[in-house]
């Protein structure tokens, strides 16, 4: 099944889930367009995170590439496409920046003086009909 079809099915599934009723509880109802948790193992989440890390590496002045160590949390929001809100950890690899990036052969730094780890938050937008990912923001500390 293609990524485009996966995203369309996800969108349909998210729209079909009824909002829970909280009558008398004082809690807000969940409305379409509100962020919803999604599995960090979801293929689209993995691609969105990869797009964010590519953006980080392109903006960074570091000589080495960073790659994802772990995705901590992910949410999706339906907004004229799908917006992914991501929380993940990246680490410095032994690979120097070269084009194209090849994360498969890049292990994480083991030398104490070269190890760098950052916790990141990113927003990534996907409009499946354009087949393009757009990183809205990424912040790593």
PDB file of N, CA, C and O in Angstrom, residues 4-57:
ATOM      1  N   UNK A   4       0.631   7.513   0.045  1.00  0.00           N
ATOM      2  CA  UNK A   4      -0.526   8.365  -0.207  1.00  0.00           C
ATOM      3  C   UNK A   4      -1.812   7.715   0.241  1.00  0.00           C
ATOM      4  O   UNK A   4      -2.661   8.340   0.875  1.00  0.00           O
ATOM      5  N   UNK A   5      -1.964   6.425  -0.074  1.00  0.00           N
ATOM      6  CA  UNK A   5      -3.168   5.708   0.335  1.00  0.00           C
ATOM      7  C   UNK A   5      -3.205   5.545   1.849  1.00  0.00           C
ATOM      8  O   UNK A   5      -4.266   5.676   2.467  1.00  0.00           O
ATOM      9  N   UNK A   6      -2.051   5.291   2.482  1.00  0.00           N
ATOM     10  CA  UNK A   6      -1.982   5.194   3.946  1.00  0.00           C
ATOM     11  C   UNK A   6      -2.475   6.484   4.591  1.00  0.00           C
ATOM     12  O   UNK A   6      -3.244   6.467   5.536  1.00  0.00           O
ATOM     13  N   UNK A   7      -2.036   7.615   4.055  1.00  0.00           N
ATOM     14  CA  UNK A   7      -2.405   8.905   4.627  1.00  0.00           C
ATOM     15  C   UNK A   7      -3.893   9.167   4.427  1.00  0.00           C
ATOM     16  O   UNK A   7      -4.574   9.649   5.325  1.00  0.00           O
ATOM     17  N   UNK A   8      -4.416   8.825   3.255  1.00  0.00           N
ATOM     18  CA  UNK A   8      -5.840   9.013   2.993  1.00  0.00           C
ATOM     19  C   UNK A   8      -6.660   8.148   3.932  1.00  0.00           C
ATOM     20  O   UNK A   8      -7.637   8.610   4.522  1.00  0.00           O
ATOM     21  N   UNK A   9      -6.252   6.887   4.118  1.00  0.00           N
ATOM     22  CA  UNK A   9      -6.976   6.001   5.030  1.00  0.00           C
ATOM     23  C   UNK A   9      -6.900   6.519   6.458  1.00  0.00           C
ATOM     24  O   UNK A   9      -7.882   6.480   7.189  1.00  0.00           O
ATOM     25  N   UNK A  10      -5.741   7.017   6.861  1.00  0.00           N
ATOM     26  CA  UNK A  10      -5.595   7.583   8.200  1.00  0.00           C
ATOM     27  C   UNK A  10      -6.528   8.772   8.378  1.00  0.00           C
ATOM     28  O   UNK A  10      -7.202   8.900   9.385  1.00  0.00           O
ATOM     29  N   UNK A  11      -6.584   9.627   7.373  1.00  0.00           N
ATOM     30  CA  UNK A  11      -7.455  10.798   7.433  1.00  0.00           C
ATOM     31  C   UNK A  11      -8.910  10.384   7.574  1.00  0.00           C
ATOM     32  O   UNK A  11      -9.633  10.913   8.412  1.00  0.00           O
ATOM     33  N   UNK A  12      -9.323   9.421   6.771  1.00  0.00           N
ATOM     34  CA  UNK A  12     -10.709   8.938   6.837  1.00  0.00           C
ATOM     35  C   UNK A  12     -10.993   8.342   8.202  1.00  0.00           C
ATOM     36  O   UNK A  12     -12.024   8.615   8.815  1.00  0.00           O
ATOM     37  N   UNK A  13     -10.063   7.539   8.720  1.00  0.00           N
ATOM     38  CA  UNK A  13     -10.256   6.915  10.036  1.00  0.00           C
ATOM     39  C   UNK A  13     -10.367   7.968  11.129  1.00  0.00           C
ATOM     40  O   UNK A  13     -11.198   7.855  12.023  1.00  0.00           O
ATOM     41  N   UNK A  14      -9.527   8.997  11.065  1.00  0.00           N
ATOM     42  CA  UNK A  14      -9.565  10.038  12.082  1.00  0.00           C
ATOM     43  C   UNK A  14     -10.877  10.820  12.035  1.00  0.00           C
ATOM     44  O   UNK A  14     -11.403  11.234  13.057  1.00  0.00           O
ATOM     45  N   UNK A  15     -11.409  11.011  10.833  1.00  0.00           N
ATOM     46  CA  UNK A  15     -12.664  11.742  10.708  1.00  0.00           C
ATOM     47  C   UNK A  15     -13.860  10.915  11.158  1.00  0.00           C
ATOM     48  O   UNK A  15     -14.884  11.454  11.557  1.00  0.00           O
ATOM     49  N   UNK A  16     -13.735   9.584  11.097  1.00  0.00           N
ATOM     50  CA  UNK A  16     -14.853   8.713  11.446  1.00  0.00           C
ATOM     51  C   UNK A  16     -14.953   8.423  12.936  1.00  0.00           C
ATOM     52  O   UNK A  16     -15.969   7.929  13.399  1.00  0.00           O
ATOM     53  N   UNK A  17     -13.905   8.703  13.692  1.00  0.00           N
ATOM     54  CA  UNK A  17     -13.932   8.426  15.126  1.00  0.00           C
ATOM     55  C   UNK A  17     -14.807   9.471  15.801  1.00  0.00           C
ATOM     56  O   UNK A  17     -14.540  10.665  15.699  1.00  0.00           O
ATOM     57  N   UNK A  18     -15.867   9.048  16.459  1.00  0.00           N
ATOM     58  CA  UNK A  18     -16.729  10.037  17.101  1.00  0.00           C
ATOM     59  C   UNK A  18     -16.037  10.690  18.289  1.00  0.00           C
ATOM     60  O   UNK A  18     -15.259  10.054  18.986  1.00  0.00           O
ATOM     61  N   UNK A  19     -16.323  11.958  18.490  1.00  0.00           N
ATOM     62  CA  UNK A  19     -15.777  12.669  19.642  1.00  0.00           C
ATOM     63  C   UNK A  19     -16.458  12.148  20.894  1.00  0.00           C
ATOM     64  O   UNK A  19     -17.664  11.921  20.898  1.00  0.00           O
ATOM     65  N   UNK A  20     -15.694  11.921  21.959  1.00  0.00           N
ATOM     66  CA  UNK A  20     -16.306  11.426  23.182  1.00  0.00           C
ATOM     67  C   UNK A  20     -17.247  12.463  23.773  1.00  0.00           C
ATOM     68  O   UNK A  20     -17.016  13.656  23.662  1.00  0.00           O
ATOM     69  N   UNK A  21     -18.288  11.988  24.412  1.00  0.00           N
ATOM     70  CA  UNK A  21     -19.248  12.887  25.040  1.00  0.00           C
ATOM     71  C   UNK A  21     -18.833  13.109  26.483  1.00  0.00           C
ATOM     72  O   UNK A  21     -18.546  12.173  27.209  1.00  0.00           O
ATOM     73  N   UNK A  22     -18.801  14.372  26.879  1.00  0.00           N
ATOM     74  CA  UNK A  22     -18.435  14.732  28.250  1.00  0.00           C
ATOM     75  C   UNK A  22     -19.538  15.565  28.874  1.00  0.00           C
ATOM     76  O   UNK A  22     -19.274  16.531  29.567  1.00  0.00           O
ATOM     77  N   UNK A  23     -20.764  15.212  28.590  1.00  0.00           N
ATOM     78  CA  UNK A  23     -21.884  15.996  29.099  1.00  0.00           C
ATOM     79  C   UNK A  23     -21.810  16.100  30.614  1.00  0.00           C
ATOM     80  O   UNK A  23     -21.691  15.097  31.315  1.00  0.00           O
ATOM     81  N   UNK A  24     -21.819  17.328  31.064  1.00  0.00           N
ATOM     82  CA  UNK A  24     -21.822  17.568  32.499  1.00  0.00           C
ATOM     83  C   UNK A  24     -20.467  17.441  33.161  1.00  0.00           C
ATOM     84  O   UNK A  24     -20.330  17.697  34.337  1.00  0.00           O
ATOM     85  N   UNK A  25     -19.422  17.033  32.409  1.00  0.00           N
ATOM     86  CA  UNK A  25     -18.116  16.850  33.032  1.00  0.00           C
ATOM     87  C   UNK A  25     -17.283  18.129  33.012  1.00  0.00           C
ATOM     88  O   UNK A  25     -16.296  18.232  33.711  1.00  0.00           O
ATOM     89  N   UNK A  26     -17.662  19.075  32.138  1.00  0.00           N
ATOM     90  CA  UNK A  26     -16.891  20.310  32.048  1.00  0.00           C
ATOM     91  C   UNK A  26     -15.674  20.187  31.152  1.00  0.00           C
ATOM     92  O   UNK A  26     -14.980  21.158  30.915  1.00  0.00           O
ATOM     93  N   UNK A  27     -15.360  18.978  30.659  1.00  0.00           N
ATOM     94  CA  UNK A  27     -14.222  18.795  29.758  1.00  0.00           C
ATOM     95  C   UNK A  27     -14.588  19.256  28.356  1.00  0.00           C
ATOM     96  O   UNK A  27     -15.743  19.198  27.951  1.00  0.00           O
ATOM     97  N   UNK A  28     -13.576  19.691  27.592  1.00  0.00           N
ATOM     98  CA  UNK A  28     -13.808  20.077  26.208  1.00  0.00           C
ATOM     99  C   UNK A  28     -13.997  18.837  25.355  1.00  0.00           C
ATOM    100  O   UNK A  28     -13.362  17.821  25.580  1.00  0.00           O
ATOM    101  N   UNK A  29     -14.864  18.922  24.381  1.00  0.00           N
ATOM    102  CA  UNK A  29     -15.002  17.849  23.408  1.00  0.00           C
ATOM    103  C   UNK A  29     -13.845  17.920  22.426  1.00  0.00           C
ATOM    104  O   UNK A  29     -13.230  18.967  22.252  1.00  0.00           O
ATOM    105  N   UNK A  30     -13.563  16.807  21.786  1.00  0.00           N
ATOM    106  CA  UNK A  30     -12.528  16.771  20.758  1.00  0.00           C
ATOM    107  C   UNK A  30     -13.196  17.090  19.429  1.00  0.00           C
ATOM    108  O   UNK A  30     -14.160  16.443  19.050  1.00  0.00           O
ATOM    109  N   UNK A  31     -12.696  18.104  18.736  1.00  0.00           N
ATOM    110  CA  UNK A  31     -13.273  18.532  17.476  1.00  0.00           C
ATOM    111  C   UNK A  31     -12.316  18.212  16.336  1.00  0.00           C
ATOM    112  O   UNK A  31     -11.108  18.120  16.543  1.00  0.00           O
ATOM    113  N   UNK A  32     -12.847  18.064  15.102  1.00  0.00           N
ATOM    114  CA  UNK A  32     -11.953  17.897  13.953  1.00  0.00           C
ATOM    115  C   UNK A  32     -10.965  19.058  13.902  1.00  0.00           C
ATOM    116  O   UNK A  32     -11.312  20.204  14.194  1.00  0.00           O
ATOM    117  N   UNK A  33      -9.734  18.768  13.584  1.00  0.00           N
ATOM    118  CA  UNK A  33      -8.701  19.790  13.535  1.00  0.00           C
ATOM    119  C   UNK A  33      -7.862  19.857  14.796  1.00  0.00           C
ATOM    120  O   UNK A  33      -6.825  20.495  14.813  1.00  0.00           O
ATOM    121  N   UNK A  34      -8.311  19.173  15.848  1.00  0.00           N
ATOM    122  CA  UNK A  34      -7.517  19.141  17.078  1.00  0.00           C
ATOM    123  C   UNK A  34      -6.464  18.038  16.951  1.00  0.00           C
ATOM    124  O   UNK A  34      -6.732  16.992  16.368  1.00  0.00           O
ATOM    125  N   UNK A  35      -5.270  18.256  17.487  1.00  0.00           N
ATOM    126  CA  UNK A  35      -4.239  17.214  17.428  1.00  0.00           C
ATOM    127  C   UNK A  35      -4.689  15.945  18.153  1.00  0.00           C
ATOM    128  O   UNK A  35      -5.344  16.004  19.188  1.00  0.00           O
ATOM    129  N   UNK A  36      -4.336  14.806  17.570  1.00  0.00           N
ATOM    130  CA  UNK A  36      -4.630  13.501  18.166  1.00  0.00           C
ATOM    131  C   UNK A  36      -3.346  12.682  18.204  1.00  0.00           C
ATOM    132  O   UNK A  36      -2.543  12.748  17.282  1.00  0.00           O
ATOM    133  N   UNK A  37      -3.173  11.926  19.255  1.00  0.00           N
ATOM    134  CA  UNK A  37      -1.989  11.080  19.369  1.00  0.00           C
ATOM    135  C   UNK A  37      -1.995  10.038  18.261  1.00  0.00           C
ATOM    136  O   UNK A  37      -3.044   9.551  17.850  1.00  0.00           O
ATOM    137  N   UNK A  38      -0.803   9.717  17.794  1.00  0.00           N
ATOM    138  CA  UNK A  38      -0.619   8.709  16.751  1.00  0.00           C
ATOM    139  C   UNK A  38       0.623   7.900  17.113  1.00  0.00           C
ATOM    140  O   UNK A  38       1.542   8.413  17.756  1.00  0.00           O
ATOM    141  N   UNK A  39       0.656   6.661  16.724  1.00  0.00           N
ATOM    142  CA  UNK A  39       1.776   5.776  17.057  1.00  0.00           C
ATOM    143  C   UNK A  39       3.088   6.309  16.481  1.00  0.00           C
ATOM    144  O   UNK A  39       3.141   6.738  15.325  1.00  0.00           O
ATOM    145  N   UNK A  40       4.133   6.252  17.285  1.00  0.00           N
ATOM    146  CA  UNK A  40       5.460   6.677  16.808  1.00  0.00           C
ATOM    147  C   UNK A  40       6.012   5.700  15.767  1.00  0.00           C
ATOM    148  O   UNK A  40       6.962   6.018  15.069  1.00  0.00           O
ATOM    149  N   UNK A  41       5.395   4.523  15.659  1.00  0.00           N
ATOM    150  CA  UNK A  41       5.808   3.539  14.665  1.00  0.00           C
ATOM    151  C   UNK A  41       5.111   3.726  13.326  1.00  0.00           C
ATOM    152  O   UNK A  41       5.425   3.031  12.361  1.00  0.00           O
ATOM    153  N   UNK A  42       4.161   4.653  13.253  1.00  0.00           N
ATOM    154  CA  UNK A  42       3.434   4.922  12.019  1.00  0.00           C
ATOM    155  C   UNK A  42       4.417   5.344  10.928  1.00  0.00           C
ATOM    156  O   UNK A  42       5.319   6.156  11.170  1.00  0.00           O
ATOM    157  N   UNK A  43       4.237   4.824   9.736  1.00  0.00           N
ATOM    158  CA  UNK A  43       5.149   5.093   8.630  1.00  0.00           C
ATOM    159  C   UNK A  43       5.209   6.588   8.282  1.00  0.00           C
ATOM    160  O   UNK A  43       6.274   7.122   7.996  1.00  0.00           O
ATOM    161  N   UNK A  44       4.073   7.266   8.311  1.00  0.00           N
ATOM    162  CA  UNK A  44       4.047   8.694   8.011  1.00  0.00           C
ATOM    163  C   UNK A  44       4.783   9.493   9.093  1.00  0.00           C
ATOM    164  O   UNK A  44       5.452  10.481   8.791  1.00  0.00           O
ATOM    165  N   UNK A  45       4.674   9.071  10.345  1.00  0.00           N
ATOM    166  CA  UNK A  45       5.405   9.726  11.435  1.00  0.00           C
ATOM    167  C   UNK A  45       6.908   9.569  11.205  1.00  0.00           C
ATOM    168  O   UNK A  45       7.675  10.523  11.385  1.00  0.00           O
ATOM    169  N   UNK A  46       7.321   8.386  10.798  1.00  0.00           N
ATOM    170  CA  UNK A  46       8.737   8.149  10.521  1.00  0.00           C
ATOM    171  C   UNK A  46       9.234   9.076   9.404  1.00  0.00           C
ATOM    172  O   UNK A  46      10.307   9.662   9.510  1.00  0.00           O
ATOM    173  N   UNK A  47       8.441   9.218   8.348  1.00  0.00           N
ATOM    174  CA  UNK A  47       8.838  10.087   7.227  1.00  0.00           C
ATOM    175  C   UNK A  47       8.848  11.559   7.641  1.00  0.00           C
ATOM    176  O   UNK A  47       9.733  12.312   7.239  1.00  0.00           O
ATOM    177  N   UNK A  48       7.875  11.973   8.426  1.00  0.00           N
ATOM    178  CA  UNK A  48       7.824  13.361   8.891  1.00  0.00           C
ATOM    179  C   UNK A  48       9.041  13.671   9.760  1.00  0.00           C
ATOM    180  O   UNK A  48       9.649  14.739   9.645  1.00  0.00           O
ATOM    181  N   UNK A  49       9.401  12.729  10.622  1.00  0.00           N
ATOM    182  CA  UNK A  49      10.570  12.914  11.488  1.00  0.00           C
ATOM    183  C   UNK A  49      11.848  12.991  10.655  1.00  0.00           C
ATOM    184  O   UNK A  49      12.720  13.822  10.908  1.00  0.00           O
ATOM    185  N   UNK A  50      11.942  12.146   9.649  1.00  0.00           N
ATOM    186  CA  UNK A  50      13.106  12.171   8.763  1.00  0.00           C
ATOM    187  C   UNK A  50      13.214  13.517   8.051  1.00  0.00           C
ATOM    188  O   UNK A  50      14.302  14.093   7.944  1.00  0.00           O
ATOM    189  N   UNK A  51      12.084  14.055   7.599  1.00  0.00           N
ATOM    190  CA  UNK A  51      12.086  15.366   6.941  1.00  0.00           C
ATOM    191  C   UNK A  51      12.587  16.446   7.906  1.00  0.00           C
ATOM    192  O   UNK A  51      13.361  17.329   7.523  1.00  0.00           O
ATOM    193  N   UNK A  52      12.158  16.369   9.158  1.00  0.00           N
ATOM    194  CA  UNK A  52      12.596  17.344  10.166  1.00  0.00           C
ATOM    195  C   UNK A  52      14.101  17.238  10.419  1.00  0.00           C
ATOM    196  O   UNK A  52      14.793  18.252  10.543  1.00  0.00           O
ATOM    197  N   UNK A  53      14.618  16.022  10.477  1.00  0.00           N
ATOM    198  CA  UNK A  53      16.057  15.830  10.723  1.00  0.00           C
ATOM    199  C   UNK A  53      16.874  16.313   9.521  1.00  0.00           C
ATOM    200  O   UNK A  53      17.945  16.904   9.688  1.00  0.00           O
ATOM    201  N   UNK A  54      16.373  16.085   8.310  1.00  0.00           N
ATOM    202  CA  UNK A  54      17.051  16.617   7.124  1.00  0.00           C
ATOM    203  C   UNK A  54      17.138  18.135   7.233  1.00  0.00           C
ATOM    204  O   UNK A  54      18.180  18.735   6.957  1.00  0.00           O
ATOM    205  N   UNK A  55      16.053  18.785   7.638  1.00  0.00           N
ATOM    206  CA  UNK A  55      16.043  20.242   7.786  1.00  0.00           C
ATOM    207  C   UNK A  55      17.064  20.657   8.843  1.00  0.00           C
ATOM    208  O   UNK A  55      17.809  21.607   8.665  1.00  0.00           O
ATOM    209  N   UNK A  56      17.081  19.947   9.975  1.00  0.00           N
ATOM    210  CA  UNK A  56      18.033  20.274  11.038  1.00  0.00           C
ATOM    211  C   UNK A  56      19.466  20.179  10.513  1.00  0.00           C
ATOM    212  O   UNK A  56      20.280  21.088  10.728  1.00  0.00           O
ATOM    213  N   UNK A  57      19.784  19.085   9.825  1.00  0.00           N
ATOM    214  CA  UNK A  57      21.143  18.898   9.313  1.00  0.00           C
ATOM    215  C   UNK A  57      21.519  19.971   8.296  1.00  0.00           C
ATOM    216  O   UNK A  57      22.651  20.447   8.286  1.00  0.00           O
TER     217      UNK A  57
END
